[in-house]
Amino acid sequence: MRAAPLALAVVLLSGCAASPPKDPDNICSIFNEHRSWYDAAVDARDKWGVPVHVPLAMMYQESSFKHDAAPPMEYFLGFIPIGRASDAYGYAQAKTMTWDDYVRETGNSWSSRSDFDDAMDFMGWFISKTHKINGVSKWDAKNLYLNYHEGWGGFKRGSYRSKRWLIKVSDKVEARAKRYAIQYRGCKDELDSSWLWRLFFG
């Protein structure tokens, strides 16, 4: 009889998952549509010292803001499913091993890769650690993304240099981060006043 309540809980939780923003190309629209996401971004900024726009640009590239994003299924002979290319999952497309490192180091044992707040905190942790390990600026979206994709050791070895496609993707992340940064300057005061109102009166 336990299965029924468990199934119901899963359905309810999945129903609470936020849908991707209607205008993912505009950071102001994103945060106006999902106000709690701005809370998470501000928390990550204050905790890890990461600018609001950088992890958001990286997250868009990884999942298009889909809470259950995962690599596509691979097939043998074109129709027999054999699994996914990796175990990356969630808003941040975090791999299980890296997520486990995050949980161990932060103590955030109840975190979930399909929860936006946790995914944003994870990305703040990763960016901060990348800065410590490889000296990459927390504002350098291009090289932060290369670390994110190749891992700290792979980036240090320059594994990305032979992957033209990956360098092109990192350029897209950098361009998006710059666009988000410009947009954010135009709506930051409004978002902050709304955030402070919710903090004290919400």
Coordinates of N, CA and C in Angstrom, one line a residue:
M1 N 0.8 -1.2 0.0 CA 0.0 0.0 0.0 C 0.9 1.3 0.0
R2 N 2.2 1.1 0.2 CA 3.0 2.3 0.3 C 3.2 2.9 -1.1
A3 N 3.1 2.1 -2.1 CA 3.4 2.5 -3.5 C 2.4 3.7 -3.9
A4 N 1.2 3.6 -3.5 CA 0.2 4.6 -4.0 C 0.5 6.0 -3.4
P5 N 0.8 6.1 -2.1 CA 1.2 7.5 -1.5 C 2.5 8.0 -2.2
L6 N 3.4 7.1 -2.4 CA 4.7 7.5 -3.0 C 4.5 8.0 -4.4
A7 N 3.7 7.3 -5.2 CA 3.4 7.7 -6.5 C 2.7 9.1 -6.6
L8 N 1.8 9.3 -5.6 CA 1.0 10.5 -5.5 C 2.0 11.7 -5.2
A9 N 2.9 11.4 -4.3 CA 3.9 12.4 -3.9 C 4.8 12.8 -5.1
V10 N 5.2 11.8 -5.9 CA 6.0 12.1 -7.1 C 5.2 13.0 -8.1
V11 N 3.9 12.7 -8.3 CA 3.1 13.5 -9.2 C 2.9 14.9 -8.7
L12 N 2.7 15.0 -7.4 CA 2.5 16.4 -6.8 C 3.8 17.2 -6.9
L13 N 4.9 16.6 -6.7 CA 6.2 17.3 -6.7 C 6.5 17.7 -8.2
S14 N 6.2 16.8 -9.1 CA 6.5 17.1 -10.5 C 5.6 18.2 -11.0
G15 N 4.4 18.3 -10.4 CA 3.5 19.3 -10.8 C 3.9 20.7 -10.3
C16 N 4.7 20.7 -9.3 CA 5.2 22.0 -8.7 C 6.4 22.5 -9.5
A17 N 7.0 21.7 -10.3 CA 8.2 22.1 -11.0 C 7.9 23.3 -11.9
A18 N 8.8 24.3 -11.9 CA 8.5 25.5 -12.7 C 8.8 25.2 -14.2
S19 N 7.9 25.7 -15.0 CA 8.1 25.5 -16.5 C 9.2 26.5 -17.0
P20 N 9.9 26.2 -18.1 CA 10.9 27.1 -18.6 C 10.3 28.4 -18.9
P21 N 11.1 29.5 -18.7 CA 10.6 30.9 -18.9 C 10.2 31.1 -20.4
K22 N 9.2 31.9 -20.5 CA 8.7 32.2 -21.9 C 9.7 32.9 -22.8
D23 N 10.5 33.8 -22.1 CA 11.5 34.6 -22.9 C 12.9 34.3 -22.3
P24 N 13.5 33.2 -22.6 CA 14.8 32.9 -22.0 C 15.9 33.7 -22.5
D25 N 15.7 34.6 -23.4 CA 16.8 35.4 -24.0 C 16.9 36.7 -23.2
N26 N 16.0 37.0 -22.3 CA 16.0 38.2 -21.5 C 16.0 37.9 -20.0
I27 N 17.1 38.3 -19.3 CA 17.2 37.9 -17.9 C 16.1 38.6 -17.1
C28 N 15.7 39.8 -17.5 CA 14.7 40.6 -16.7 C 13.3 39.8 -16.8
S29 N 13.0 39.4 -18.0 CA 11.8 38.6 -18.2 C 11.8 37.3 -17.4
I30 N 13.0 36.7 -17.4 CA 13.1 35.4 -16.7 C 12.8 35.6 -15.2
F31 N 13.4 36.6 -14.6 CA 13.2 36.8 -13.2 C 11.9 37.4 -12.8
N32 N 11.3 38.2 -13.7 CA 9.9 38.7 -13.5 C 8.9 37.6 -13.6
E33 N 9.2 36.6 -14.4 CA 8.3 35.4 -14.5 C 8.4 34.5 -13.3
H34 N 9.7 34.3 -12.9 CA 10.0 33.4 -11.8 C 10.7 34.1 -10.7
R35 N 10.0 34.8 -9.9 CA 10.6 35.7 -8.9 C 11.5 34.9 -7.9
S36 N 11.1 33.7 -7.6 CA 11.9 32.9 -6.7 C 13.3 32.5 -7.3
W37 N 13.4 32.5 -8.6 CA 14.7 32.3 -9.2 C 15.6 33.4 -8.9
Y38 N 15.1 34.6 -8.8 CA 16.0 35.8 -8.5 C 16.5 35.6 -7.1
D39 N 15.6 35.2 -6.2 CA 16.0 34.9 -4.8 C 17.2 34.0 -4.8
A40 N 17.1 32.9 -5.6 CA 18.2 31.9 -5.6 C 19.5 32.5 -6.2
A41 N 19.3 33.3 -7.2 CA 20.5 33.9 -7.9 C 21.2 34.9 -6.9
V42 N 20.4 35.6 -6.2 CA 21.0 36.6 -5.2 C 21.7 35.8 -4.1
D43 N 21.1 34.7 -3.6 CA 21.7 33.9 -2.6 C 23.0 33.3 -3.0
A44 N 23.0 32.9 -4.3 CA 24.3 32.3 -4.8 C 25.4 33.4 -5.0
R45 N 24.9 34.6 -5.4 CA 25.9 35.7 -5.5 C 26.5 36.0 -4.2
D46 N 25.6 36.1 -3.1 CA 26.1 36.5 -1.8 C 26.9 35.4 -1.2
K47 N 26.6 34.2 -1.4 CA 27.3 33.1 -0.8 C 28.6 32.7 -1.5
W48 N 28.6 32.7 -2.8 CA 29.8 32.3 -3.6 C 30.5 33.4 -4.3
G49 N 30.0 34.6 -4.3 CA 30.6 35.7 -5.0 C 30.6 35.6 -6.5
V50 N 29.5 35.0 -7.0 CA 29.4 34.8 -8.5 C 28.4 35.9 -9.0
P51 N 28.6 36.5 -10.1 CA 27.7 37.4 -10.7 C 26.4 36.7 -11.1
V52 N 25.3 37.4 -11.0 CA 24.0 36.8 -11.3 C 23.9 36.2 -12.7
H53 N 24.4 36.9 -13.7 CA 24.2 36.5 -15.1 C 25.0 35.3 -15.5
V54 N 26.2 35.1 -14.9 CA 27.0 34.0 -15.4 C 26.5 32.6 -15.2
P55 N 26.1 32.2 -14.0 CA 25.5 30.9 -13.9 C 24.2 30.7 -14.6
L56 N 23.5 31.8 -14.8 CA 22.2 31.7 -15.5 C 22.5 31.4 -17.0
A57 N 23.5 32.0 -17.6 CA 23.9 31.8 -19.0 C 24.4 30.3 -19.2
M58 N 25.2 29.8 -18.2 CA 25.6 28.5 -18.3 C 24.5 27.5 -18.1
M59 N 23.6 27.8 -17.3 CA 22.4 26.9 -17.0 C 21.5 26.8 -18.3
Y60 N 21.3 28.0 -18.9 CA 20.5 27.9 -20.2 C 21.2 27.0 -21.2
Q61 N 22.5 27.1 -21.3 CA 23.2 26.2 -22.3 C 23.0 24.8 -22.0
E62 N 23.0 24.4 -20.7 CA 23.0 23.1 -20.3 C 21.6 22.4 -20.3
S63 N 20.5 23.2 -20.0 CA 19.2 22.6 -19.9 C 18.1 23.4 -20.5
S64 N 18.3 24.6 -21.0 CA 17.3 25.4 -21.5 C 16.2 25.7 -20.4
F65 N 16.7 25.6 -19.1 CA 15.9 25.8 -17.9 C 14.8 24.7 -17.7
K66 N 15.1 23.5 -18.2 CA 14.2 22.4 -17.9 C 14.6 21.6 -16.7
H67 N 13.8 21.4 -15.7 CA 14.1 20.8 -14.5 C 14.5 19.4 -14.6
D68 N 14.1 18.7 -15.6 CA 14.4 17.3 -15.8 C 15.2 17.0 -17.0
A69 N 16.0 18.0 -17.4 CA 16.8 17.8 -18.6 C 17.8 16.7 -18.4
A70 N 18.1 15.9 -19.5 CA 19.0 14.8 -19.5 C 19.5 14.6 -20.9
P71 N 20.7 14.0 -21.0 CA 21.3 13.8 -22.4 C 20.3 12.8 -23.1
P72 N 20.3 12.9 -24.4 CA 19.3 12.0 -25.2 C 19.7 10.6 -25.0
M73 N 18.7 9.7 -25.1 CA 18.8 8.3 -25.1 C 19.6 7.8 -26.3
E74 N 20.5 6.9 -26.1 CA 21.2 6.3 -27.2 C 20.6 4.9 -27.6
Y75 N 20.7 4.6 -28.9 CA 20.0 3.3 -29.3 C 21.0 2.5 -30.1
F76 N 20.9 1.1 -29.9 CA 21.6 0.2 -30.7 C 20.7 -0.3 -31.9
L77 N 21.3 -0.3 -33.1 CA 20.6 -0.6 -34.3 C 19.4 0.3 -34.5
G78 N 19.5 1.5 -33.9 CA 18.5 2.5 -34.2 C 17.2 2.4 -33.4
F79 N 17.0 1.3 -32.6 CA 15.7 1.2 -31.9 C 15.8 0.5 -30.6
I80 N 17.0 -0.1 -30.2 CA 17.1 -0.7 -28.9 C 17.8 0.3 -27.9
P81 N 17.1 0.8 -26.9 CA 17.7 1.7 -26.0 C 18.8 1.1 -25.2
I82 N 19.9 1.8 -25.1 CA 21.1 1.3 -24.4 C 21.5 2.2 -23.3
G83 N 20.8 3.3 -23.1 CA 21.2 4.2 -22.0 C 21.5 5.6 -22.6
R84 N 21.9 6.5 -21.6 CA 22.2 7.9 -22.0 C 23.8 8.0 -22.0
A85 N 24.2 9.0 -22.7 CA 25.7 9.3 -22.9 C 26.3 9.5 -21.5
S86 N 25.6 10.2 -20.6 CA 26.1 10.4 -19.3 C 25.0 10.5 -18.3
D87 N 25.3 10.6 -17.0 CA 24.3 10.6 -16.0 C 23.9 12.1 -15.6
A88 N 24.3 13.1 -16.4 CA 24.0 14.5 -16.1 C 22.5 14.6 -16.1
Y89 N 22.0 15.5 -15.2 CA 20.6 15.6 -15.0 C 20.2 17.0 -14.4
G90 N 19.1 17.5 -14.7 CA 18.5 18.6 -14.0 C 18.8 20.0 -14.6
Y91 N 18.5 21.0 -13.9 CA 18.7 22.4 -14.4 C 20.1 22.6 -14.8
A92 N 21.1 22.2 -14.0 CA 22.5 22.4 -14.2 C 23.2 21.3 -15.0
Q93 N 22.4 20.2 -15.4 CA 23.0 19.1 -16.1 C 24.2 18.6 -15.3
A94 N 24.1 18.5 -14.0 CA 25.2 18.1 -13.1 C 25.3 16.6 -13.2
K95 N 26.6 16.1 -13.3 CA 26.9 14.7 -13.2 C 26.8 14.2 -11.8
T96 N 26.4 13.0 -11.6 CA 26.2 12.4 -10.3 C 27.5 12.6 -9.4
M97 N 28.6 12.3 -9.9 CA 29.9 12.3 -9.2 C 30.2 13.7 -8.7
T98 N 30.0 14.7 -9.6 CA 30.2 16.1 -9.2 C 29.2 16.6 -8.2
W99 N 28.0 16.2 -8.4 CA 26.9 16.6 -7.5 C 27.2 16.0 -6.1
D100 N 27.6 14.8 -6.1 CA 28.0 14.1 -4.8 C 29.1 14.9 -4.1
D101 N 30.1 15.4 -4.8 CA 31.1 16.2 -4.3 C 30.6 17.5 -3.7
Y102 N 29.7 18.1 -4.4 CA 29.0 19.3 -3.9 C 28.3 19.0 -2.6
V103 N 27.5 18.0 -2.6 CA 26.7 17.6 -1.4 C 27.6 17.4 -0.2
R104 N 28.7 16.6 -0.4 CA 29.7 16.3 0.7 C 30.3 17.6 1.2
E105 N 30.7 18.5 0.3 CA 31.5 19.7 0.7 C 30.6 20.7 1.4
T106 N 29.3 20.8 1.0 CA 28.4 21.8 1.5 C 27.5 21.3 2.6
G107 N 27.3 20.0 2.6 CA 26.4 19.4 3.6 C 24.9 19.6 3.2
N108 N 24.7 19.9 2.0 CA 23.3 20.1 1.5 C 22.7 18.8 1.1
S109 N 22.5 17.9 2.0 CA 22.2 16.5 1.8 C 20.8 16.3 1.2
W110 N 19.9 17.3 1.4 CA 18.5 17.2 0.9 C 18.4 17.9 -0.5
S111 N 19.5 18.2 -1.1 CA 19.4 19.0 -2.4 C 19.0 18.0 -3.5
S112 N 18.4 18.7 -4.5 CA 18.0 17.9 -5.7 C 18.4 18.7 -7.0
R113 N 18.8 17.9 -8.0 CA 19.2 18.5 -9.2 C 18.1 19.1 -10.0
S114 N 16.9 18.7 -9.7 CA 15.7 19.2 -10.3 C 15.1 20.4 -9.6
D115 N 15.7 20.9 -8.6 CA 15.3 22.1 -7.8 C 16.2 23.3 -8.2
F116 N 15.5 24.3 -8.7 CA 16.3 25.5 -9.2 C 17.2 26.1 -8.1
D117 N 16.7 26.2 -6.9 CA 17.6 26.8 -5.9 C 18.8 26.0 -5.6
D118 N 18.7 24.7 -5.6 CA 19.8 23.8 -5.4 C 20.8 23.8 -6.6
A119 N 20.2 23.8 -7.8 CA 21.0 23.9 -9.0 C 21.8 25.2 -9.0
M120 N 21.2 26.3 -8.7 CA 21.9 27.6 -8.7 C 23.0 27.6 -7.6
D121 N 22.8 27.0 -6.5 CA 23.8 26.9 -5.4 C 24.9 26.1 -5.9
F122 N 24.6 25.0 -6.5 CA 25.6 24.1 -7.1 C 26.5 24.8 -8.1
M123 N 25.9 25.6 -9.0 CA 26.7 26.3 -10.0 C 27.6 27.4 -9.3
G124 N 27.0 28.0 -8.3 CA 27.9 28.9 -7.5 C 29.1 28.3 -6.9
W125 N 28.8 27.1 -6.3 CA 29.9 26.3 -5.7 C 30.9 25.9 -6.8
F126 N 30.5 25.4 -7.9 CA 31.4 25.0 -9.0 C 32.2 26.2 -9.5
I127 N 31.6 27.3 -9.7 CA 32.3 28.5 -10.2 C 33.3 29.0 -9.2
S128 N 32.9 29.0 -8.0 CA 33.9 29.4 -6.9 C 35.1 28.5 -6.8
K129 N 34.8 27.2 -7.0 CA 35.9 26.2 -6.9 C 36.8 26.2 -8.1
T130 N 36.2 26.5 -9.3 CA 37.0 26.7 -10.5 C 37.9 27.9 -10.4
H131 N 37.4 28.9 -9.7 CA 38.3 30.1 -9.5 C 39.5 29.7 -8.6
K132 N 39.2 28.9 -7.6 CA 40.3 28.5 -6.7 C 41.3 27.5 -7.3
I133 N 40.8 26.6 -8.1 CA 41.6 25.5 -8.7 C 42.4 26.0 -9.9
N134 N 41.7 26.6 -10.8 CA 42.3 27.0 -12.1 C 42.5 28.5 -12.3
G135 N 42.1 29.3 -11.3 CA 42.3 30.8 -11.4 C 41.5 31.5 -12.4
V136 N 40.3 30.9 -12.8 CA 39.5 31.5 -13.8 C 38.6 32.5 -13.0
S137 N 38.5 33.7 -13.6 CA 37.6 34.8 -13.0 C 36.2 34.3 -12.9
K138 N 35.5 34.7 -11.9 CA 34.1 34.3 -11.7 C 33.2 35.1 -12.7
W139 N 33.8 36.0 -13.5 CA 33.0 36.7 -14.5 C 33.3 36.2 -15.9
D140 N 34.2 35.2 -16.0 CA 34.7 34.7 -17.3 C 33.8 33.5 -17.7
A141 N 32.7 33.8 -18.3 CA 31.7 32.8 -18.7 C 32.3 31.8 -19.6
K142 N 33.1 32.2 -20.6 CA 33.6 31.3 -21.6 C 34.5 30.2 -20.9
N143 N 35.5 30.6 -20.2 CA 36.4 29.6 -19.6 C 35.8 28.9 -18.4
L144 N 34.8 29.5 -17.7 CA 34.1 28.8 -16.7 C 33.3 27.6 -17.3
Y145 N 32.7 27.9 -18.5 CA 31.9 26.8 -19.1 C 32.8 25.7 -19.6
L146 N 34.0 26.1 -20.1 CA 35.0 25.0 -20.6 C 35.4 24.2 -19.4
N147 N 35.5 24.7 -18.2 CA 35.8 24.0 -17.0 C 34.6 23.1 -16.7
Y148 N 33.4 23.6 -16.8 CA 32.2 22.9 -16.5 C 32.1 21.7 -17.4
H149 N 32.4 21.8 -18.6 CA 32.3 20.7 -19.6 C 33.4 19.7 -19.5
E150 N 34.6 20.2 -19.4 CA 35.8 19.3 -19.4 C 36.3 18.9 -18.0
G151 N 35.8 19.5 -17.0 CA 36.3 19.2 -15.7 C 37.6 20.0 -15.4
W152 N 37.9 20.2 -14.1 CA 39.1 21.0 -13.8 C 40.4 20.5 -14.4
G153 N 40.6 19.1 -14.3 CA 41.8 18.5 -14.8 C 41.8 18.6 -16.3
G154 N 40.7 18.4 -17.0 CA 40.7 18.5 -18.5 C 41.0 19.9 -18.9
F155 N 40.4 20.9 -18.3 CA 40.7 22.3 -18.6 C 42.2 22.6 -18.5
K156 N 42.8 22.1 -17.4 CA 44.2 22.4 -17.1 C 45.1 21.8 -18.2
R157 N 44.6 20.6 -18.7 CA 45.4 19.9 -19.7 C 45.1 20.5 -21.1
G158 N 44.1 21.4 -21.2 CA 43.8 22.0 -22.5 C 43.0 21.0 -23.4
S159 N 42.2 20.1 -22.8 CA 41.5 19.1 -23.7 C 40.5 19.8 -24.6
Y160 N 40.1 21.0 -24.3 CA 39.1 21.6 -25.1 C 39.7 22.2 -26.4
R161 N 41.0 22.3 -26.5 CA 41.6 22.9 -27.7 C 41.4 22.1 -28.9
S162 N 41.2 20.8 -28.8 CA 41.0 20.0 -30.0 C 39.5 19.9 -30.3
K163 N 38.6 20.6 -29.6 CA 37.2 20.5 -29.8 C 36.6 21.8 -30.3
R164 N 36.7 22.0 -31.6 CA 36.2 23.3 -32.1 C 34.7 23.5 -31.8
W165 N 33.9 22.5 -31.8 CA 32.5 22.6 -31.5 C 32.3 23.1 -30.1
L166 N 33.1 22.6 -29.2 CA 33.0 23.1 -27.8 C 33.4 24.5 -27.6
I167 N 34.4 24.9 -28.3 CA 34.8 26.3 -28.2 C 33.7 27.2 -28.7
K168 N 33.1 26.8 -29.8 CA 32.0 27.6 -30.4 C 30.8 27.7 -29.4
V169 N 30.5 26.6 -28.7 CA 29.5 26.6 -27.6 C 29.9 27.5 -26.5
S170 N 31.1 27.5 -26.1 CA 31.6 28.4 -25.0 C 31.5 29.8 -25.4
D171 N 31.7 30.1 -26.7 CA 31.5 31.5 -27.2 C 30.1 31.9 -27.1
K172 N 29.2 31.0 -27.4 CA 27.7 31.3 -27.2 C 27.3 31.6 -25.8
V173 N 27.9 30.8 -24.9 CA 27.7 31.1 -23.4 C 28.2 32.4 -23.0
E174 N 29.4 32.8 -23.5 CA 29.9 34.1 -23.2 C 29.1 35.2 -23.8
A175 N 28.6 35.1 -25.0 CA 27.8 36.1 -25.6 C 26.4 36.2 -24.8
R176 N 25.9 35.1 -24.4 CA 24.6 35.2 -23.7 C 24.9 35.9 -22.3
A177 N 26.0 35.5 -21.6 CA 26.3 36.1 -20.3 C 26.4 37.6 -20.5
K178 N 27.1 38.1 -21.5 CA 27.3 39.5 -21.7 C 25.9 40.2 -22.0
R179 N 25.1 39.5 -22.8 CA 23.7 40.1 -23.0 C 22.9 40.1 -21.7
Y180 N 23.0 39.1 -21.0 CA 22.2 39.1 -19.7 C 22.8 40.2 -18.8
A181 N 24.1 40.4 -18.8 CA 24.7 41.4 -17.9 C 24.1 42.8 -18.2
I182 N 24.1 43.1 -19.5 CA 23.5 44.4 -20.0 C 22.1 44.5 -19.6
Q183 N 21.3 43.5 -19.8 CA 19.9 43.5 -19.5 C 19.7 43.7 -18.0
Y184 N 20.5 43.0 -17.2 CA 20.3 43.0 -15.8 C 20.6 44.4 -15.2
R185 N 21.5 45.1 -15.7 CA 21.8 46.5 -15.3 C 20.5 47.4 -15.4
G186 N 19.7 47.0 -16.4 CA 18.5 47.8 -16.6 C 17.3 47.5 -15.7
C187 N 17.4 46.3 -15.0 CA 16.2 45.9 -14.2 C 16.6 45.6 -12.8
K188 N 17.9 45.7 -12.5 CA 18.4 45.3 -11.2 C 17.7 46.0 -10.0
D189 N 17.6 47.4 -10.1 CA 17.0 48.1 -9.1 C 15.6 47.7 -8.8
E190 N 14.8 47.5 -9.9 CA 13.4 47.0 -9.7 C 13.4 45.7 -9.1
L191 N 14.2 44.8 -9.5 CA 14.2 43.4 -9.0 C 14.6 43.4 -7.5
D192 N 15.6 44.3 -7.2 CA 16.1 44.3 -5.8 C 15.0 44.9 -4.9
S193 N 14.3 45.9 -5.3 CA 13.3 46.5 -4.5 C 12.2 45.5 -4.2
S194 N 11.9 44.7 -5.3 CA 10.9 43.6 -5.1 C 11.4 42.5 -4.2
W195 N 12.7 42.2 -4.3 CA 13.3 41.2 -3.5 C 13.3 41.6 -2.0
L196 N 13.6 42.9 -1.7 CA 13.6 43.4 -0.4 C 12.2 43.4 0.2
W197 N 11.2 43.7 -0.6 CA 9.8 43.7 -0.1 C 9.4 42.3 0.3
R198 N 9.8 41.3 -0.5 CA 9.4 39.9 -0.2 C 10.2 39.5 1.0
L199 N 11.4 40.0 1.2 CA 12.3 39.5 2.3 C 11.7 40.0 3.6
F200 N 11.2 41.2 3.7 CA 10.7 41.8 4.9 C 9.2 41.7 5.1
F201 N 8.4 41.6 4.0 CA 7.0 41.6 4.2 C 6.3 40.4 3.5
G202 N 7.1 39.7 2.7 CA 6.5 38.5 2.0 C 6.5 37.3 2.8

